[in-house]
Coordinates of C-alpha atoms and ligand atoms in Angstrom, one line a residue:
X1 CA -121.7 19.6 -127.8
X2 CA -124.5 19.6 -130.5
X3 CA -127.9 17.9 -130.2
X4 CA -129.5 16.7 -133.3
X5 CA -133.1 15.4 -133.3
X6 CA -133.3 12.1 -134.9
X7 CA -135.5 11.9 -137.8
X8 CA -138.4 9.7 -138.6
X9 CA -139.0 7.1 -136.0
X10 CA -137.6 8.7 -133.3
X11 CA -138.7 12.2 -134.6
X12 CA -141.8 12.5 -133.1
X13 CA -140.1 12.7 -129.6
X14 CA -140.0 16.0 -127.5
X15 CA -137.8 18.4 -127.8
X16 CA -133.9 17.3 -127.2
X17 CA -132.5 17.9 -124.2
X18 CA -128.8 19.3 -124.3
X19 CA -126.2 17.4 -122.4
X20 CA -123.7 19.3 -120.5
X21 CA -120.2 19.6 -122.5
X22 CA -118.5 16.0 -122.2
X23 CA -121.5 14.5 -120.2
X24 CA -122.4 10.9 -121.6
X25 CA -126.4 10.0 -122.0
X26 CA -126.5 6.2 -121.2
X27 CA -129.6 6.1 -122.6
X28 CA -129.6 5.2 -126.2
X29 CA -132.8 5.9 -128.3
X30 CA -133.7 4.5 -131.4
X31 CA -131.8 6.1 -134.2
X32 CA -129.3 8.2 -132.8
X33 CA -126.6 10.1 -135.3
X34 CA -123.3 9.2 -135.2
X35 CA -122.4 12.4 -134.0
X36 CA -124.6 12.8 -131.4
X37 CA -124.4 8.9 -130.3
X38 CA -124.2 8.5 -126.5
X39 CA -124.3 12.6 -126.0
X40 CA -127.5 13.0 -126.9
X41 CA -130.8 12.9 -124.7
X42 CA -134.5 13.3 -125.6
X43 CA -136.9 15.1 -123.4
X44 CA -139.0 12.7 -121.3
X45 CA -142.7 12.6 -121.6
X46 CA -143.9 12.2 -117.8
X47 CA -147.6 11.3 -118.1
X48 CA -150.6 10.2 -120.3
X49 CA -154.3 10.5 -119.6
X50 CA -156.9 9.6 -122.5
X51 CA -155.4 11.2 -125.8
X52 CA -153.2 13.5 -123.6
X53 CA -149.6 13.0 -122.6
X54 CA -147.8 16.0 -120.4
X55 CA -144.1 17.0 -121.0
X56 CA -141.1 17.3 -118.6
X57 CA -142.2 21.3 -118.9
X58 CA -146.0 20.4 -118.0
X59 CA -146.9 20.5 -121.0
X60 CA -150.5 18.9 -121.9
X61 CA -150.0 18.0 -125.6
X62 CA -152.4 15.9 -128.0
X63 CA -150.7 12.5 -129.1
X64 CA -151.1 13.1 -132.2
X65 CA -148.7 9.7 -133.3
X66 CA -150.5 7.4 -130.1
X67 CA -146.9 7.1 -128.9
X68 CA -145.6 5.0 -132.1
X69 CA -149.1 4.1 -133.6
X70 CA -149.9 1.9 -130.4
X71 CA -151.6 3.4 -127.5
X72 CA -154.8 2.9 -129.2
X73 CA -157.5 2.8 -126.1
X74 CA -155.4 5.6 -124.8
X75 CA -153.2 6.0 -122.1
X76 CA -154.4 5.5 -118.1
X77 CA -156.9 2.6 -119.2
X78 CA -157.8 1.3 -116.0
X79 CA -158.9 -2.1 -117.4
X80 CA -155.5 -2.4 -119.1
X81 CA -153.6 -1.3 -115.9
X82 CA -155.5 -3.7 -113.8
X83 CA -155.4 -7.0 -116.7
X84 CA -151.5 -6.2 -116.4
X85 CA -151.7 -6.1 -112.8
X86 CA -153.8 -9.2 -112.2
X87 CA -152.0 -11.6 -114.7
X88 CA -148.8 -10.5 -112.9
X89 CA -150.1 -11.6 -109.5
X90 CA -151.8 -15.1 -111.2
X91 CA -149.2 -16.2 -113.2
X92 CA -145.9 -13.6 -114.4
X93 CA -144.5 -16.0 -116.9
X94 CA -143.7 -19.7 -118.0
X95 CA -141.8 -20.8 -120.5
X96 CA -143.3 -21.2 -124.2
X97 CA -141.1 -24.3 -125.0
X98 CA -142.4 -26.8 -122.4
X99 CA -145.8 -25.2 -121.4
X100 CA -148.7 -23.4 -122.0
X101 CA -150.4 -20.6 -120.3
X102 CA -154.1 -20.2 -120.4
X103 CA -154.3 -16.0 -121.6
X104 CA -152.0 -17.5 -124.7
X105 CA -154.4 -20.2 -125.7
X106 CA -157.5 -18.1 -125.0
X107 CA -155.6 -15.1 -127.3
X108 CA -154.8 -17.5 -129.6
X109 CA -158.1 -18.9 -130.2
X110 CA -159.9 -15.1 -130.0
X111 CA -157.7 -14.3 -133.1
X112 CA -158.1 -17.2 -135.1
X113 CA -161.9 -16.5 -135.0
X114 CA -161.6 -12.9 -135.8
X115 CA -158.6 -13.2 -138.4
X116 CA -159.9 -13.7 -142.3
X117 CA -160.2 -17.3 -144.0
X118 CA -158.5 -19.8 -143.1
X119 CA -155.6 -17.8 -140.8
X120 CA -156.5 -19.8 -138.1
X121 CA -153.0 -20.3 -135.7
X122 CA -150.8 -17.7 -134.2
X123 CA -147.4 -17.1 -133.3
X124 CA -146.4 -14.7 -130.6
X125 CA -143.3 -12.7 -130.6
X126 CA -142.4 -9.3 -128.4
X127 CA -143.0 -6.9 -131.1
X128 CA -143.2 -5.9 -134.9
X129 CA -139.9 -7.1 -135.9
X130 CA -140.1 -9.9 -134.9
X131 CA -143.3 -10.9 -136.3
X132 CA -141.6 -10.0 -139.6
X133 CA -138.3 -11.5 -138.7
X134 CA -140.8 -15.0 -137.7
X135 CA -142.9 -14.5 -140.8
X136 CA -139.8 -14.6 -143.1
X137 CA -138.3 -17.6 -141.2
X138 CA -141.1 -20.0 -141.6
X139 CA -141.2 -18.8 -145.3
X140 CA -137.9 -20.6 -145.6
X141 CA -138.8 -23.2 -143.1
X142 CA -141.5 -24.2 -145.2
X143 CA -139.6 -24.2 -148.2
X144 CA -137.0 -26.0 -147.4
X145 CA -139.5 -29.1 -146.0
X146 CA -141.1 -29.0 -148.8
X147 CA -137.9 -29.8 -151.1
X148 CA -137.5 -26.4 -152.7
X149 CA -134.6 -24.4 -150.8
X150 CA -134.3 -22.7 -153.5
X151 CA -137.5 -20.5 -153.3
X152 CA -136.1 -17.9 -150.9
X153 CA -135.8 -14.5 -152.3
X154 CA -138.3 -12.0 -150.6
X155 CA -139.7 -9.3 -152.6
X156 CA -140.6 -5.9 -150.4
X157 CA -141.5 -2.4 -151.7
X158 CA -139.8 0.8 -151.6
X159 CA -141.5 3.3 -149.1
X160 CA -142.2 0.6 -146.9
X161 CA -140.9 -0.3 -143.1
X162 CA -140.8 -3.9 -141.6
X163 CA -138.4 -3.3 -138.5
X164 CA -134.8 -3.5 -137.1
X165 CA -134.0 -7.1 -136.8
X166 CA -131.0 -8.0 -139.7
X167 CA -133.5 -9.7 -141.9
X168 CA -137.0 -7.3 -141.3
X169 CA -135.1 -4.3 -141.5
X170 CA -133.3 -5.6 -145.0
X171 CA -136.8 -5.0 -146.1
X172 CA -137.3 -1.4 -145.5
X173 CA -137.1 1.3 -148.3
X174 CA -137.2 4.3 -146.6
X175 CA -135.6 7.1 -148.2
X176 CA -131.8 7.5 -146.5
X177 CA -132.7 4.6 -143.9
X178 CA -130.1 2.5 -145.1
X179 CA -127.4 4.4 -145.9
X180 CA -125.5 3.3 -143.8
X181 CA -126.6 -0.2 -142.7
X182 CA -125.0 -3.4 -144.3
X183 CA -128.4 -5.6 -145.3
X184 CA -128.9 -9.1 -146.3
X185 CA -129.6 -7.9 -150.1
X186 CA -128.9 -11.4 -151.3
X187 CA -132.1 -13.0 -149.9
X188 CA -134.0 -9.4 -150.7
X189 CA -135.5 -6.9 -153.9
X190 CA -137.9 -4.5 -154.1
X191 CA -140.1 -3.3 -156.1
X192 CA -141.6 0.6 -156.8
X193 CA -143.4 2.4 -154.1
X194 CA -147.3 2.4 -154.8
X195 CA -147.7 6.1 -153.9
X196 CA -149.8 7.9 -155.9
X197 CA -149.2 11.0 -155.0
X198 CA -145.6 10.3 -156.5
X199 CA -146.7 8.3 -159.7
X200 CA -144.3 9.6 -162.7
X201 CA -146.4 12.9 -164.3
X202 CA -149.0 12.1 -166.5
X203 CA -149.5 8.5 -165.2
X204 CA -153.4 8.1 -164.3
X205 CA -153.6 6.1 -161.6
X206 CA -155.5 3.2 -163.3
X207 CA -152.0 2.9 -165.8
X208 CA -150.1 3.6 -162.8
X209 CA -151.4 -0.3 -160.8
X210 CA -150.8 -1.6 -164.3
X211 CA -147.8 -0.4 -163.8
X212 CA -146.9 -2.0 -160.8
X213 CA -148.4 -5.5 -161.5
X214 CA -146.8 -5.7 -164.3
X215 CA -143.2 -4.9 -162.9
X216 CA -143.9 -7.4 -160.0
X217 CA -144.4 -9.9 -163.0
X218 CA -141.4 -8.6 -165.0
X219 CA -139.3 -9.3 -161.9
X220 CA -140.7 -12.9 -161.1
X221 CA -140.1 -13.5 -164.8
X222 CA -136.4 -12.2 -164.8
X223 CA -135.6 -14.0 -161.1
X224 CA -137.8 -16.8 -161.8
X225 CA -141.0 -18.0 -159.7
X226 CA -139.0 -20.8 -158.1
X227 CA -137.0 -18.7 -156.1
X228 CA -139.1 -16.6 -154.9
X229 CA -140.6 -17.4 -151.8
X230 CA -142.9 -14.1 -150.4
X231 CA -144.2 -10.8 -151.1
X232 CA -144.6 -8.8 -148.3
X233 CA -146.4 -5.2 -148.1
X234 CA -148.3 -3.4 -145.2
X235 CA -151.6 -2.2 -146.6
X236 CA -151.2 1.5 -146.3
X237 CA -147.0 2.1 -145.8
X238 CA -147.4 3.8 -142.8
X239 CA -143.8 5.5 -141.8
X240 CA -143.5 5.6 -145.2
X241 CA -145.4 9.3 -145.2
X242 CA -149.2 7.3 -145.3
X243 CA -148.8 5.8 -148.2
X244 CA -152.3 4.9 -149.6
X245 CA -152.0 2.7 -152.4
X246 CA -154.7 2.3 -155.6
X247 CA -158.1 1.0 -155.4
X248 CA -156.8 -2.4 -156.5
X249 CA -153.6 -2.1 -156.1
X250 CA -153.5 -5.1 -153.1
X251 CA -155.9 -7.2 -154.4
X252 CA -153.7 -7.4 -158.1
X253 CA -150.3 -8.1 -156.0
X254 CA -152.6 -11.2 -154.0
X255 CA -153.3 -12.5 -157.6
X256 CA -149.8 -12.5 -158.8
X257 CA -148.2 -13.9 -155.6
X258 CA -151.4 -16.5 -155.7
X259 CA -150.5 -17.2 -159.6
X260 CA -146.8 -18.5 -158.5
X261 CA -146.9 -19.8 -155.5
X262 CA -145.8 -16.9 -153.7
X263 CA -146.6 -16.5 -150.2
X264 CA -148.5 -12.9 -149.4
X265 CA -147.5 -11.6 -146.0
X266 CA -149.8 -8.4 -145.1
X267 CA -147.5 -6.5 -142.3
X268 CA -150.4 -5.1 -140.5
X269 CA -148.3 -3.7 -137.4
X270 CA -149.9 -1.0 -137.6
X271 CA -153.4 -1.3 -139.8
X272 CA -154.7 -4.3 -136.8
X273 CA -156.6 -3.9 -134.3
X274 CA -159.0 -1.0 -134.6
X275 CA -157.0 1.5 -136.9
X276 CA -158.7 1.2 -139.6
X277 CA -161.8 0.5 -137.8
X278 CA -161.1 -3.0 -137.7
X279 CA -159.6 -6.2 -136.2
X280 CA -157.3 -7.2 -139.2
X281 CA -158.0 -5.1 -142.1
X282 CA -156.6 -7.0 -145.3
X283 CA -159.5 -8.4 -145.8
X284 CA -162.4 -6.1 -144.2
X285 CA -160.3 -2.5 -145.7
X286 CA -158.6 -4.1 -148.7
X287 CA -160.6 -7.2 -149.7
X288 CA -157.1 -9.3 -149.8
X289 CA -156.7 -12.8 -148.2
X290 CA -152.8 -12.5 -146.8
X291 CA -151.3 -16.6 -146.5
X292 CA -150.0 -14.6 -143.0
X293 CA -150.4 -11.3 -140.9
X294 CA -147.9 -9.9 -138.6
X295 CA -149.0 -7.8 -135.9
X296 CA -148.1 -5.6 -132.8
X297 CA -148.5 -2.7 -131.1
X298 CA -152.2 -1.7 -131.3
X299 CA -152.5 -5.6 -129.8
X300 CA -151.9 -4.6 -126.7
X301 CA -152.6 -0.8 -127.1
X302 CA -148.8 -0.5 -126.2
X303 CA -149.5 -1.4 -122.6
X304 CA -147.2 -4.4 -123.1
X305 CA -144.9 -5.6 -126.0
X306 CA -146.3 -8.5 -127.8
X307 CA -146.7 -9.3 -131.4
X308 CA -147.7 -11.6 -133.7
X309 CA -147.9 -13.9 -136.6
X310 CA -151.1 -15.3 -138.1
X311 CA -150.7 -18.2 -140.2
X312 CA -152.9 -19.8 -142.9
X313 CA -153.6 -23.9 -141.8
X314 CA -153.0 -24.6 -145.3
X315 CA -149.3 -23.5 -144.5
X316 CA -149.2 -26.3 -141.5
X317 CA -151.3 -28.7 -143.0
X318 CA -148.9 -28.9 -146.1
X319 CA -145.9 -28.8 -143.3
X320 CA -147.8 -31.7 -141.3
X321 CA -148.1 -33.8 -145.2
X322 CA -144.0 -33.4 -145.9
X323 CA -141.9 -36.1 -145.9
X324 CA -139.8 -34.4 -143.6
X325 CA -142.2 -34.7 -140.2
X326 CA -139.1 -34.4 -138.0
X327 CA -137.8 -30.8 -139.6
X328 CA -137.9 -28.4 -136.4
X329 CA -138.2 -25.1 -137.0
X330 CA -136.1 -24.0 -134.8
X331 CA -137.5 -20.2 -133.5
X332 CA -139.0 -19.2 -130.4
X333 CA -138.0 -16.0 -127.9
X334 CA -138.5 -16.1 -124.4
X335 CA -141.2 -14.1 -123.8
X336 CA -143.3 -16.0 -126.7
X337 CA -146.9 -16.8 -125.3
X338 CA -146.2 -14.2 -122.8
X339 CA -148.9 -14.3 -120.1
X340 CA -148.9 -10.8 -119.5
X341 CA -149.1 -9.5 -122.4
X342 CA -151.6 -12.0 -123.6
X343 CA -153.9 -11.4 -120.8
X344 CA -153.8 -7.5 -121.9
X345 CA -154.5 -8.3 -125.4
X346 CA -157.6 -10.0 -124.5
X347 CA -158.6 -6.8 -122.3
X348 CA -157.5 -4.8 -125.4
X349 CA -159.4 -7.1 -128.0
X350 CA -163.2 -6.5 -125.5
X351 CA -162.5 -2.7 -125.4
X352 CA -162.1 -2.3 -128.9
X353 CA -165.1 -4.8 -129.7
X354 CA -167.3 -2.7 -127.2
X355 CA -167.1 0.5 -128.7
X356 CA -164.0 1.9 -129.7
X357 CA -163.9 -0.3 -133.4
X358 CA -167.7 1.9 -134.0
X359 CA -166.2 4.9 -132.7
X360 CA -163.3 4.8 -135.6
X361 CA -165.3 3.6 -138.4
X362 CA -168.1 6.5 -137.6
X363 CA -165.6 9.2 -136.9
X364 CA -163.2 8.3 -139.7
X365 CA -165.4 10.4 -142.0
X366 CA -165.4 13.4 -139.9
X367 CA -161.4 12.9 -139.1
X368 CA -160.9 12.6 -142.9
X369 CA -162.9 15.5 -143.8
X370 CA -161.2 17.8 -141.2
X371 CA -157.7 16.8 -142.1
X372 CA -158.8 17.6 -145.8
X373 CA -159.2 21.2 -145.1
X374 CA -155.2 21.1 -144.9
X375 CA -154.9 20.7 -148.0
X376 CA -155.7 24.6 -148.3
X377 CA -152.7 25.4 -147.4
X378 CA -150.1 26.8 -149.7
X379 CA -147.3 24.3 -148.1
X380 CA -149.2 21.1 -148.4
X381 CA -148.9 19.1 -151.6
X382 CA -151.3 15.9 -150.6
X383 CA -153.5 15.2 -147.1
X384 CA -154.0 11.1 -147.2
X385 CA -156.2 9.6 -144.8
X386 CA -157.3 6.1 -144.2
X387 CA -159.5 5.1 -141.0
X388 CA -157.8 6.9 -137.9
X389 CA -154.5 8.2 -139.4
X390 CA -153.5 10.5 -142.4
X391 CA -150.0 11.9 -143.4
X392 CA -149.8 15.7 -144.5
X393 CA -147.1 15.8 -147.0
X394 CA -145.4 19.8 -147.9
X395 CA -143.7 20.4 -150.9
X396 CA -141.7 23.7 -152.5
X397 CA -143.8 23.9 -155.0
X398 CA -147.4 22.6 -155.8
X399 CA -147.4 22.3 -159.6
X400 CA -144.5 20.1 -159.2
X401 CA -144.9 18.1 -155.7
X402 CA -141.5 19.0 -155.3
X403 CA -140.3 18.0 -152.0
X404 CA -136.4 18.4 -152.2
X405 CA -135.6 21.8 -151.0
X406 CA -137.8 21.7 -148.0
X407 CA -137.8 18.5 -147.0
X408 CA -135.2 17.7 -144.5
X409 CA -136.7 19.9 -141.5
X410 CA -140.0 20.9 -142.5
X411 CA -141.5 17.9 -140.7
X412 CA -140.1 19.0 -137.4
X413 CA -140.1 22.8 -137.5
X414 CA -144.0 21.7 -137.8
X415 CA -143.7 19.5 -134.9
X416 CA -141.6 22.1 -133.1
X417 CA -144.2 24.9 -133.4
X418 CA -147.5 22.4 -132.8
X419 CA -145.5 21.2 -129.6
X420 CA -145.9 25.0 -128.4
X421 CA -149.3 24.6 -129.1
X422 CA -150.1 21.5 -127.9
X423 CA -150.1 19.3 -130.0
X424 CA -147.1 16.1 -130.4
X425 CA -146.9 15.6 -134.4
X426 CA -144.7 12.6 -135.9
X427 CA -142.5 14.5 -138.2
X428 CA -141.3 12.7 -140.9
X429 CA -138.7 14.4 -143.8
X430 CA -141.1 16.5 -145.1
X431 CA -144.0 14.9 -143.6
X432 CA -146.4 14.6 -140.7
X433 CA -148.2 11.8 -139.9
X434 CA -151.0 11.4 -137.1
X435 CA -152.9 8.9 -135.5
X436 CA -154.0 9.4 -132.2
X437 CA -155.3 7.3 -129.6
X438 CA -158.6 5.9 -131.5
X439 CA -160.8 7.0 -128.2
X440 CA -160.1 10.5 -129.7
X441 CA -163.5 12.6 -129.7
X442 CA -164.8 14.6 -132.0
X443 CA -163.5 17.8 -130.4
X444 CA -160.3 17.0 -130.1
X445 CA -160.2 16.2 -133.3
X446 CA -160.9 19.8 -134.4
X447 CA -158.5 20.7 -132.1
X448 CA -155.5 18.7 -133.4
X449 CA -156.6 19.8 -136.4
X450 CA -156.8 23.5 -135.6
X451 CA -153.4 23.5 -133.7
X452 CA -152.0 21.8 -137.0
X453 CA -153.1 24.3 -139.3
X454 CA -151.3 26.9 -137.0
X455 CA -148.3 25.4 -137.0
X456 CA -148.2 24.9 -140.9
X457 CA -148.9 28.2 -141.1
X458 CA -146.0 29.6 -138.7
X459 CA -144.0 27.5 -140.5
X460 CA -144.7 29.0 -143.6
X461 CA -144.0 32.3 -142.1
X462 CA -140.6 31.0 -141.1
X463 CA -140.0 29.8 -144.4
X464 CA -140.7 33.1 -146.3
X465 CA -138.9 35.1 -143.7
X466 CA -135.4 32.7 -143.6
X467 CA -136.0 33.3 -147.6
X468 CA -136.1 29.6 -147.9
X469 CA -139.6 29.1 -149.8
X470 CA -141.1 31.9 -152.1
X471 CA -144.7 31.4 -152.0
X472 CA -147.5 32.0 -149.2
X473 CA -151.2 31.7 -150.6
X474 CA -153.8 30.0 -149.3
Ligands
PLP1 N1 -143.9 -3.4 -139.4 C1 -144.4 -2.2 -139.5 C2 -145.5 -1.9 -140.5 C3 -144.1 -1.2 -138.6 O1 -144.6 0.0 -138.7 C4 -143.1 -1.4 -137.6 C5 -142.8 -0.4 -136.6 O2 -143.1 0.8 -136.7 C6 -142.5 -2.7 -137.5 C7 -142.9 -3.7 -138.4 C8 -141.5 -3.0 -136.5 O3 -142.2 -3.1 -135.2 P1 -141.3 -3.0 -133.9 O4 -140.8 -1.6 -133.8 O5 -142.4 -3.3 -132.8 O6 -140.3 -4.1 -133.9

């Protein structure tokens, strides 16, 4: 029986564990193979402490990805352990359709104040996806009340992720993702990927955002203004490789979608809540005022799964004015409003406000700087960083940022050798990405670094001596 490490998403996981011959794995992971599907096990991680988690083998390894982008205070927060804790003895749940619970309203209220402009109500779901999946719903909601059903289509970028609900994960344009996944391409089109790095040869990047605004305006003029309903983008495409796009790049969409009434939905599951040194950074990192922002993960520093929409009151005041007062939108899950993981969002929220949101914005620099020095290497095309998280990207061959030869394993045969050394890496194609826990110090960062620039390098040697990449100068 073969075992295949999945790729992307899943990649960054420990090494894969091989089943006995015929032996089933009832657990099933995110973004298993079909040929590996139900036969194919992961190797646990057993513990966390701080930026460290330790391995089935005992392994102490750097998080380099903070699990999926999450654990952002780290793991073993006391404070988090015991908000969980104490909510659970107080109050474990009520339900969201017929009451209220008191860490929801206090949460709710603690965002509206730190959220930019006039985002001043919430919506909590149990994760990213559906924050999207909410977003995008109330997009039609609201079109339909207001008498033009019509205005529907969402318009998403290439390079981007959203999730893996039907309608979020329709979205995504990740290379191979959706092979083969049916998708709801009717109510969906995309538009180029705002990587630089990959701009067509000879494009400066100033023509390059001219460029893209003007093919966002080519499409609304070819599918018409009327029926389209949202833009959505997450301001740096994060399991996209790190995608950072132009100076003005955000700002220019925000003017187009503003121009024809398009609704601008920042997907900031991963940018919110101290990555970039910030709460919400559309508007702090990108100067961009988003009509919503869907959120997750670093909410609740992955102690709990929660997420989130924030909504502009021009959205429900405009709702409250239709002449449609009884229209229901008809959405809610379960665990909505959830106490728990409300009450360790607000925990979350004070520990980044005391301390940790300083620590990122005055060891960004340094981070940046030391990732940088990657760049050296003769396997590493581009090093893009942005607050607490960069994405090393290696190509065959530097003059052309080739990727194709190398890229379907050069991510993990990275990951594989750093993993020896300590250090968990997310691979990704021909990419790694990191962004560890934010409470990361300066020392560790030179040590993630260090052990990265080892395993780049013994991955090089691999290369050359498997013959499957010529050069090796640094
Ligand atoms: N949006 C973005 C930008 C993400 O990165 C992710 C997950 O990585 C999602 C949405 C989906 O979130 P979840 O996996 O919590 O459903």
């Amino acid at each position: 029986m073969t075992v295949s490490h999945s790729e992307g998403l899943a990649g960054a996981s420990v090494r894969a564990a091989p089943s006995e011959a015929g032996e089933i794995a009832p657990l099933v992971q995110p973004w298993p193979r079909a040929g590996g599907i139900g036969a194919t096990s992961l190797g646990p991680i057993i513990s966390g402490d701080g930026v460290y988690v330790e391995d089935a083998q005992g392994r102490r390894l750097i998080d380099g990805p903070a699990g999926m982008w999450c654990v952002n205070v780290g793991h073993r927060n006391k404070a988090l352990a015991d908000a969980l804790h104490d909510q659970a003895m107080q109050l474990t749940y009520t339900s969201p359709w017929y009451t209220s619970n008191n860490p929801a309203e206090t949460l709710a209220r603690a965002l509206a104040d730190r959220a930019p402009g006039d985002l001043k109500h919430v919506f909590f779901t149990t994760g990213g996806s559906s924050a999207v999946e909410t977003a995008l719903r109330l997009m039609q909601f609201y079109n339909n009340v207001r008498g033009r059903p019509e205005k529907k289509l969402i318009v998403s970028r290439h390079g981007g992720y959203h999730g893996s609900t039907y309608l979020s994960a329709s979205l995504n344009g990740r290379p191979r993702v959706d092979d083969w996944m049916d998708s709801a391409t009717g109510l969906t089109c995309k538009l180029s990927c705002p990587d630089p790095f990959r701009r067509p040869a000879g494009v400066s990047r100033d023509a390059f955002e001219d460029f893209l605004e003007a093919e966002f305006r080519e499409l609304i003029e070819q599918k018409g203004a009327e029926r389209i309903g949202a833009f959505i983008a997450e301001p740096v495409q994060a399991s996209g490789g790190l995608l950072v796009p132009t100076e003005h790049y955000l700002e220019r969409m925000r003017a187009v979608c503003s121009e024809h009434d398009i609704l601008f939905i920042a997907d900031e599951v991963v940018t919110a809540f101290g990555r970039l040194g910030h709460i919400f950074a559309s508007r702090d990192v990108f100067r961009v005022q988003p009509d919503m922002i869907t959120f997750a993960k670093g909410v609740t520093s992955g102690y709990f799964p929660l997420g989130g929409v924030m909504v502009s009151a021009r959205i429900f005041e405009e709702l409250r004015r239709s002449n449609h007062p009884d229209a229901m939108f008809l959405h809610g899950f379960t665990y909505s409003s959830h106490p728990i993981g409300c009450a360790v969002a607000l925990r979350n929220l004070e520990l980044l406000e005391n301390g940790i949101l300083d620590h990122v914005r005055s060891l960004s620099g340094y981070f940046q700087e030391r990732m940088k020095t990657l760049a050296f290497l003769a396997l590493v095309g581009d090093v893009r960083v942005c607050g607490l998280m960069a994405g090393v990207e290696c190509v065959a061959d530097r003059t052309s940022n080739n990727p194709l030869q190398l890229d379907l394993d050069v991510g993990k045969r990275i990951d594989r050798h750093c993993q020896e050394l300590g250090l968990l890496v997310r691979p990704l194609i021909n990419m790694c990405v990191i962004s560890p826990p934010l409470v990361i110090t300066k020392d560790q960062v030179d040590q993630l670094v260090e052990i990265l620039h080892k395993g780049i390098s013994l991955t090089m040697d691999d290369l050359v001596r498997e013959r499957l990449w010529l050069g090796r100068s640094e």
